[in-house]
């Protein structure tokens, strides 16, 4: 029966019984990937999550993008003809030179490429001068279940106004853009515009008694003083002062174009009821469009037939890179025609499907680490023989991320800036051995941080130059952590000899954490042991995530662990985590400086450094800043994680890029090779089926015999019982 | 019977109000609207303006139970509790805090859950009853002892083990079925075979032990002795008489479960990539989405009450002695 059902359902599937895909999908340029948590928001103005950007960045095109191959990371035009032209102005609006000290505003001029078209979409369909689907009736909506169900679809050219419209949408508070408050301090006129449109929309909602999701607000009637459309292909943005990092923001989906027609179309109540909104069904100009959005099962992208000319890079490879990465140089993008993302919440099925060849690439969870990777005595990682036999390849890179162990600098015991207080934190920073942590809890996937800047970000220095000399000694060719004896000496100088206070009591410190599960116990015990090396008693204060966040925001914690992923490859994006102006205690909990580090010298250098262009002068300032924080030790520095990606030999042009998300367009699949390997690795094994059938058949006979025997005994018993009864009667 | 059903449904109203009140109180004891805003906004830097705007937009700016700024009826009605509760009783679940229509999501996700739960339930029930009757047929024999020993062993092992072992054996090693995934229509059968088999197998231990004890209790009753005395074979006695009378206690435990089948199974759906309702509530609790939590708790309670009423009704069909009044 089971096999009959199997054969029925196999009809349109590839030859393998265990293939989760149809033969049609397997035999074309389809990328099979997975996602672990359902995307909540696909509205580019709202989404600020890497899981969501994995889809969004294939659909939307902000003005700029990161070069796929070049390192260090370099920004290049995406929908622009060239990089934006920047002009500088003084307070009275007169143009000034780039190096002038009188700069009060910077103006970015954008020129769009010609003939970029949006994906086909019902929002653009016109009937004479009317939009056909902008006023849908319940009858028309009856047969509509997703945006692809509309009979007609149309497109139009990308215009400068679409980029401006996106910024206007960002300003509307009801859209809940996570970067509105940051951008208000830069983009001229955004703040008053935001107040004005938010108020007007609130009034409109009050009057209509409807919800913001299903009410269209015409943003075209309003304008932002600092954001102007010049003509169909030109627009400009004026920002306050100099902010070189603004270019990095322009690579993000927040600045992707939104056609007003789509905004209006999706605000129809009938569509909102069916979960068809801009938050679920994006409309972009990118290489792909979202053909299926079932966040609980599958997300499917198809190549956008209207995609403009874009070609694989012809240069930019670093010297030691694989030259095969330039094999497709100059070819038109994208190569992959369909991307199928399946929801895989658990790592075990994901890993097994990767080994069967049903996923083209995979990460490595700690469960499968030993199966996939062998670590040599020197710490270098290699694939195991089993992986090599399958032709699997791997890429590893240190992420532009830091997970740090922070001290609350406002705390009377671990905080403060005196030499004694510095020594206490330095002693703890030596004792908490993150090399050991990486080895035990991360399978060696990470490097201990020497300062706030991760590798790959300007200002990071490797080797002896970048070593934190307060915690490490240079030993021949590597940095080695200073001894516990040295840490104890520092602790004694801090006023806690052998971890005891002046009155002889053991020094007790508090570690706040949201890690309350049984899985975290080993890590918490490890922290206790690190402090015990110094004779300090570490008390764990575990709580739920909400209360933990409250404690950190209100500076009520003493020590904690926290992390930061780079938004863009600039040291400012890490240094601002220690800038006094961003201290949570100074910002009513809104700042990112959770340690509340507030050193005037550092703050001054930060303000100087943040607007500078990269160069020797900026590097010198960064070095000073790093030295200051290394000495003050507001963090015990923690580690930078290393990502490890495995991929099959048929998956081509794979190159790690931690900052770009729109990289699928560069990848290619060798379809024949994949099909051949999938067939080879997955041919069904029949003998257990035959064995089961034989067992079932063989069991019938003894069961039948046993039943007959039992019946005979029962009959015999009945007869003797009847005879006995007869005897009693007679 | 109609009057009985109406009365039971009316009794359900205060129960549902109570359930809703407890859900509301427990949820907001752990999560404040500010926490919810932060979780939903997901921004690296969440400003007070962003939080306030989110709360206003989602109605979480109102007081929880008593609105002291209002005077007459608004004191109680213009509150978060009333605003969130009233619509539930008309089965208008509204939007989740992330902006999706909850009814549409439930409708979409209940079918995959049913696709697993219904065959597992029916096949499991039939299999358990059949095996239990077979054991009763050979009661006291070595087969009975071995099967009971195996049943205890099956019960003692975690369901997670069966899932992982099943995936490794049937999918990874023997390549019979996909490890995980889901498709609609006939094409989806290949994805359902393994989870259904595992669901049936993992429930077999408890099932046969329970049904065996029910049938053994029946087998010593007078009507069975009479049937045997009439010369009926043991198979006819078991399937013709014992099974029919044994169904009544089985119904007690089974009918109540039927309406809740579409609520899905958390672990099974997670491991097999089934897009059902199994993880809907848990995910909502983790992401602090009160819209979904309140809707699913309410729905679960309604279905449980419906299940109990159905059980009572089914008694009247299977046991003529029972009258609902």
PDB file of C-alpha atoms in Angstrom, chain A residues 2-3 5-6 8-10 12-13 16-20 40-41 48 173-174 176-178 181-182 211-213 272-275 279-280 294-297 343-346 348-349 352-353 355-356 371 544 546-547 549-550 553 564-567 576 588 590 592 681-685 687-689 703 706-707 710-711 714 718, chain B residues 30-32 35 38-50 53-54 57-58 87 95 98-101 104-105 108-109 137-141 143 164 167-168 171-184 186-191 193 197 228-229 233-235 270-271 273-276 279 283 287-288:
ATOM      1  CA  UNK A   2       2.771   2.376   1.006  1.00  0.00           C
ATOM      2  CA  UNK A   3       4.635   1.728  -2.210  1.00  0.00           C
ATOM      3  CA  UNK A   5       0.970   5.555  -2.716  1.00  0.00           C
ATOM      4  CA  UNK A   6       4.613   6.325  -3.312  1.00  0.00           C
ATOM      5  CA  UNK A   8       1.268   7.669  -7.402  1.00  0.00           C
ATOM      6  CA  UNK A   9       2.972  10.637  -5.851  1.00  0.00           C
ATOM      7  CA  UNK A  10       6.189  10.043  -7.803  1.00  0.00           C
ATOM      8  CA  UNK A  12       6.008  14.203 -11.771  1.00  0.00           C
ATOM      9  CA  UNK A  13       9.049  13.841  -9.557  1.00  0.00           C
ATOM     10  CA  UNK A  16      14.662   9.191  -7.157  1.00  0.00           C
ATOM     11  CA  UNK A  17      12.023   8.140  -4.685  1.00  0.00           C
ATOM     12  CA  UNK A  18      13.433  10.449  -2.045  1.00  0.00           C
ATOM     13  CA  UNK A  19      13.751  13.544  -4.202  1.00  0.00           C
ATOM     14  CA  UNK A  20      11.710  16.433  -2.802  1.00  0.00           C
ATOM     15  CA  UNK A  40       7.933  38.508   8.813  1.00  0.00           C
ATOM     16  CA  UNK A  41       8.390  41.559   6.627  1.00  0.00           C
ATOM     17  CA  UNK A  48      15.973  44.903   8.855  1.00  0.00           C
ATOM     18  CA  UNK A 173       5.659  56.620  11.107  1.00  0.00           C
ATOM     19  CA  UNK A 174       2.796  54.209  10.471  1.00  0.00           C
ATOM     20  CA  UNK A 176       7.503  51.611  11.238  1.00  0.00           C
ATOM     21  CA  UNK A 177      10.777  51.966   9.381  1.00  0.00           C
ATOM     22  CA  UNK A 178      13.627  51.032  11.743  1.00  0.00           C
ATOM     23  CA  UNK A 181      15.149  58.152  13.395  1.00  0.00           C
ATOM     24  CA  UNK A 182      18.740  57.661  12.228  1.00  0.00           C
ATOM     25  CA  UNK A 211      -6.380  50.717   9.750  1.00  0.00           C
ATOM     26  CA  UNK A 212      -3.117  51.958   8.274  1.00  0.00           C
ATOM     27  CA  UNK A 213      -2.494  48.674   6.428  1.00  0.00           C
ATOM     28  CA  UNK A 272      -5.070  42.856   2.876  1.00  0.00           C
ATOM     29  CA  UNK A 273      -7.589  40.273   4.115  1.00  0.00           C
ATOM     30  CA  UNK A 274      -5.880  37.706   1.929  1.00  0.00           C
ATOM     31  CA  UNK A 275      -2.406  38.636   3.153  1.00  0.00           C
ATOM     32  CA  UNK A 279       4.877  43.329   3.053  1.00  0.00           C
ATOM     33  CA  UNK A 280       4.290  39.895   1.500  1.00  0.00           C
ATOM     34  CA  UNK A 294       4.475  30.730   1.767  1.00  0.00           C
ATOM     35  CA  UNK A 295       6.625  31.769   4.728  1.00  0.00           C
ATOM     36  CA  UNK A 296       5.763  28.575   6.511  1.00  0.00           C
ATOM     37  CA  UNK A 297       6.881  26.257   3.707  1.00  0.00           C
ATOM     38  CA  UNK A 343      11.705  25.983   5.369  1.00  0.00           C
ATOM     39  CA  UNK A 344      14.002  23.758   7.436  1.00  0.00           C
ATOM     40  CA  UNK A 345      13.623  24.476  11.116  1.00  0.00           C
ATOM     41  CA  UNK A 346      15.805  21.587  12.237  1.00  0.00           C
ATOM     42  CA  UNK A 348      19.326  17.295  11.081  1.00  0.00           C
ATOM     43  CA  UNK A 349      17.055  17.072   7.989  1.00  0.00           C
ATOM     44  CA  UNK A 352      21.029  15.034   5.500  1.00  0.00           C
ATOM     45  CA  UNK A 353      19.350  16.596   2.469  1.00  0.00           C
ATOM     46  CA  UNK A 355      24.473  15.200   1.799  1.00  0.00           C
ATOM     47  CA  UNK A 356      21.916  13.672  -0.584  1.00  0.00           C
ATOM     48  CA  UNK A 371      31.248  14.733  10.276  1.00  0.00           C
ATOM     49  CA  UNK A 544      14.028  36.305  30.386  1.00  0.00           C
ATOM     50  CA  UNK A 546      12.749  41.215  27.967  1.00  0.00           C
ATOM     51  CA  UNK A 547      13.947  41.789  31.515  1.00  0.00           C
ATOM     52  CA  UNK A 549      17.130  44.045  27.806  1.00  0.00           C
ATOM     53  CA  UNK A 550      15.511  46.313  30.405  1.00  0.00           C
ATOM     54  CA  UNK A 553      18.949  49.689  28.798  1.00  0.00           C
ATOM     55  CA  UNK A 564      27.032  43.519  16.876  1.00  0.00           C
ATOM     56  CA  UNK A 565      26.931  42.714  13.145  1.00  0.00           C
ATOM     57  CA  UNK A 566      28.344  45.253  10.734  1.00  0.00           C
ATOM     58  CA  UNK A 567      25.784  47.328   8.877  1.00  0.00           C
ATOM     59  CA  UNK A 576      30.058  54.082  17.837  1.00  0.00           C
ATOM     60  CA  UNK A 588      16.976  56.849  27.651  1.00  0.00           C
ATOM     61  CA  UNK A 590      17.900  54.014  22.944  1.00  0.00           C
ATOM     62  CA  UNK A 592      23.888  51.178  21.290  1.00  0.00           C
ATOM     63  CA  UNK A 681      23.679   8.993  -4.316  1.00  0.00           C
ATOM     64  CA  UNK A 682      19.979   8.239  -4.014  1.00  0.00           C
ATOM     65  CA  UNK A 683      19.084   5.046  -5.846  1.00  0.00           C
ATOM     66  CA  UNK A 684      16.591   3.214  -3.607  1.00  0.00           C
ATOM     67  CA  UNK A 685      17.678   0.105  -1.710  1.00  0.00           C
ATOM     68  CA  UNK A 687      16.174  -5.582  -0.194  1.00  0.00           C
ATOM     69  CA  UNK A 688      14.538  -4.415   3.070  1.00  0.00           C
ATOM     70  CA  UNK A 689      11.167  -4.293   1.266  1.00  0.00           C
ATOM     71  CA  UNK A 703      -0.205 -17.629  13.405  1.00  0.00           C
ATOM     72  CA  UNK A 706      -1.433 -21.308  16.588  1.00  0.00           C
ATOM     73  CA  UNK A 707      -5.006 -20.054  16.203  1.00  0.00           C
ATOM     74  CA  UNK A 710      -6.030 -22.659  20.327  1.00  0.00           C
ATOM     75  CA  UNK A 711      -9.500 -23.234  18.890  1.00  0.00           C
ATOM     76  CA  UNK A 714     -11.003 -24.438  23.488  1.00  0.00           C
ATOM     77  CA  UNK A 718     -15.804 -26.943  26.033  1.00  0.00           C
TER      78      UNK A 718
ATOM     79  CA  UNK B  30       5.572  38.448  31.085  1.00  0.00           C
ATOM     80  CA  UNK B  31       5.556  40.898  28.161  1.00  0.00           C
ATOM     81  CA  UNK B  32       4.853  44.602  28.244  1.00  0.00           C
ATOM     82  CA  UNK B  35       8.710  44.616  24.839  1.00  0.00           C
ATOM     83  CA  UNK B  38      10.800  46.033  20.352  1.00  0.00           C
ATOM     84  CA  UNK B  39      10.421  42.391  19.330  1.00  0.00           C
ATOM     85  CA  UNK B  40       8.279  43.268  16.328  1.00  0.00           C
ATOM     86  CA  UNK B  41      10.278  46.283  15.172  1.00  0.00           C
ATOM     87  CA  UNK B  42      13.457  44.230  15.226  1.00  0.00           C
ATOM     88  CA  UNK B  43      15.600  47.314  14.843  1.00  0.00           C
ATOM     89  CA  UNK B  44      19.113  47.578  16.211  1.00  0.00           C
ATOM     90  CA  UNK B  45      18.264  50.921  17.767  1.00  0.00           C
ATOM     91  CA  UNK B  46      14.676  51.251  18.886  1.00  0.00           C
ATOM     92  CA  UNK B  47      13.748  54.795  19.837  1.00  0.00           C
ATOM     93  CA  UNK B  48      10.857  55.748  22.147  1.00  0.00           C
ATOM     94  CA  UNK B  49       9.131  57.384  19.129  1.00  0.00           C
ATOM     95  CA  UNK B  50       9.230  54.129  17.185  1.00  0.00           C
ATOM     96  CA  UNK B  53       4.081  54.759  17.064  1.00  0.00           C
ATOM     97  CA  UNK B  54       3.957  50.942  16.915  1.00  0.00           C
ATOM     98  CA  UNK B  57      -0.891  51.589  15.383  1.00  0.00           C
ATOM     99  CA  UNK B  58      -1.594  48.221  17.026  1.00  0.00           C
ATOM    100  CA  UNK B  87     -13.923  40.325  18.321  1.00  0.00           C
ATOM    101  CA  UNK B  95      -4.209  40.791  12.289  1.00  0.00           C
ATOM    102  CA  UNK B  98       3.474  41.431  12.359  1.00  0.00           C
ATOM    103  CA  UNK B  99       0.548  42.466  10.146  1.00  0.00           C
ATOM    104  CA  UNK B 100      -0.712  39.157   8.693  1.00  0.00           C
ATOM    105  CA  UNK B 101      -4.369  38.132   8.720  1.00  0.00           C
ATOM    106  CA  UNK B 104      -6.093  33.480   6.470  1.00  0.00           C
ATOM    107  CA  UNK B 105      -2.983  32.005   8.095  1.00  0.00           C
ATOM    108  CA  UNK B 108      -3.793  28.009   5.028  1.00  0.00           C
ATOM    109  CA  UNK B 109      -1.929  26.089   7.725  1.00  0.00           C
ATOM    110  CA  UNK B 137      -6.961 -13.611  20.555  1.00  0.00           C
ATOM    111  CA  UNK B 138      -3.630 -15.063  21.718  1.00  0.00           C
ATOM    112  CA  UNK B 139      -3.939 -13.822  25.299  1.00  0.00           C
ATOM    113  CA  UNK B 140      -1.686 -15.520  27.784  1.00  0.00           C
ATOM    114  CA  UNK B 141       0.579 -16.829  25.016  1.00  0.00           C
ATOM    115  CA  UNK B 143       3.075 -13.724  21.518  1.00  0.00           C
ATOM    116  CA  UNK B 164      15.418  10.979  13.523  1.00  0.00           C
ATOM    117  CA  UNK B 167      14.630   9.838   8.594  1.00  0.00           C
ATOM    118  CA  UNK B 168      18.049   8.223   8.741  1.00  0.00           C
ATOM    119  CA  UNK B 171      15.252   8.441   3.733  1.00  0.00           C
ATOM    120  CA  UNK B 172      18.991   8.703   4.162  1.00  0.00           C
ATOM    121  CA  UNK B 173      20.019   5.037   4.073  1.00  0.00           C
ATOM    122  CA  UNK B 174      17.377   3.297   1.971  1.00  0.00           C
ATOM    123  CA  UNK B 175      16.330   6.345  -0.089  1.00  0.00           C
ATOM    124  CA  UNK B 176      12.637   5.454  -0.059  1.00  0.00           C
ATOM    125  CA  UNK B 177      11.008   8.789   0.770  1.00  0.00           C
ATOM    126  CA  UNK B 178      12.114  12.434   1.068  1.00  0.00           C
ATOM    127  CA  UNK B 179      13.592  13.412   4.418  1.00  0.00           C
ATOM    128  CA  UNK B 180      11.326  16.424   4.700  1.00  0.00           C
ATOM    129  CA  UNK B 181       9.108  18.667   2.631  1.00  0.00           C
ATOM    130  CA  UNK B 182       5.530  19.140   1.616  1.00  0.00           C
ATOM    131  CA  UNK B 183       3.475  19.426  -1.554  1.00  0.00           C
ATOM    132  CA  UNK B 184      -0.209  19.747  -2.170  1.00  0.00           C
ATOM    133  CA  UNK B 186      -1.335  13.624  -4.831  1.00  0.00           C
ATOM    134  CA  UNK B 187       2.263  14.726  -5.248  1.00  0.00           C
ATOM    135  CA  UNK B 188       2.358  15.364  -1.528  1.00  0.00           C
ATOM    136  CA  UNK B 189       1.755  11.722  -0.558  1.00  0.00           C
ATOM    137  CA  UNK B 190       5.443  10.852  -0.708  1.00  0.00           C
ATOM    138  CA  UNK B 191       6.151  13.529   1.901  1.00  0.00           C
ATOM    139  CA  UNK B 193       4.239   8.542   4.243  1.00  0.00           C
ATOM    140  CA  UNK B 197       4.190   5.901   9.676  1.00  0.00           C
ATOM    141  CA  UNK B 228     -18.971 -18.809  22.610  1.00  0.00           C
ATOM    142  CA  UNK B 229     -21.600 -21.213  23.937  1.00  0.00           C
ATOM    143  CA  UNK B 233     -15.372 -18.980  16.505  1.00  0.00           C
ATOM    144  CA  UNK B 234     -13.075 -16.815  18.629  1.00  0.00           C
ATOM    145  CA  UNK B 235     -12.492 -14.448  15.699  1.00  0.00           C
ATOM    146  CA  UNK B 270       9.254  20.998  12.499  1.00  0.00           C
ATOM    147  CA  UNK B 271      11.330  17.954  11.551  1.00  0.00           C
ATOM    148  CA  UNK B 273       9.008  20.671   7.157  1.00  0.00           C
ATOM    149  CA  UNK B 274       5.212  20.468   7.217  1.00  0.00           C
ATOM    150  CA  UNK B 275       3.732  23.980   7.050  1.00  0.00           C
ATOM    151  CA  UNK B 276       1.015  23.276   9.609  1.00  0.00           C
ATOM    152  CA  UNK B 279       4.444  25.625  15.674  1.00  0.00           C
ATOM    153  CA  UNK B 283       6.461  30.775  17.385  1.00  0.00           C
ATOM    154  CA  UNK B 287       8.030  36.464  19.007  1.00  0.00           C
ATOM    155  CA  UNK B 288       5.620  37.974  21.578  1.00  0.00           C
TER     156      UNK B 288
END
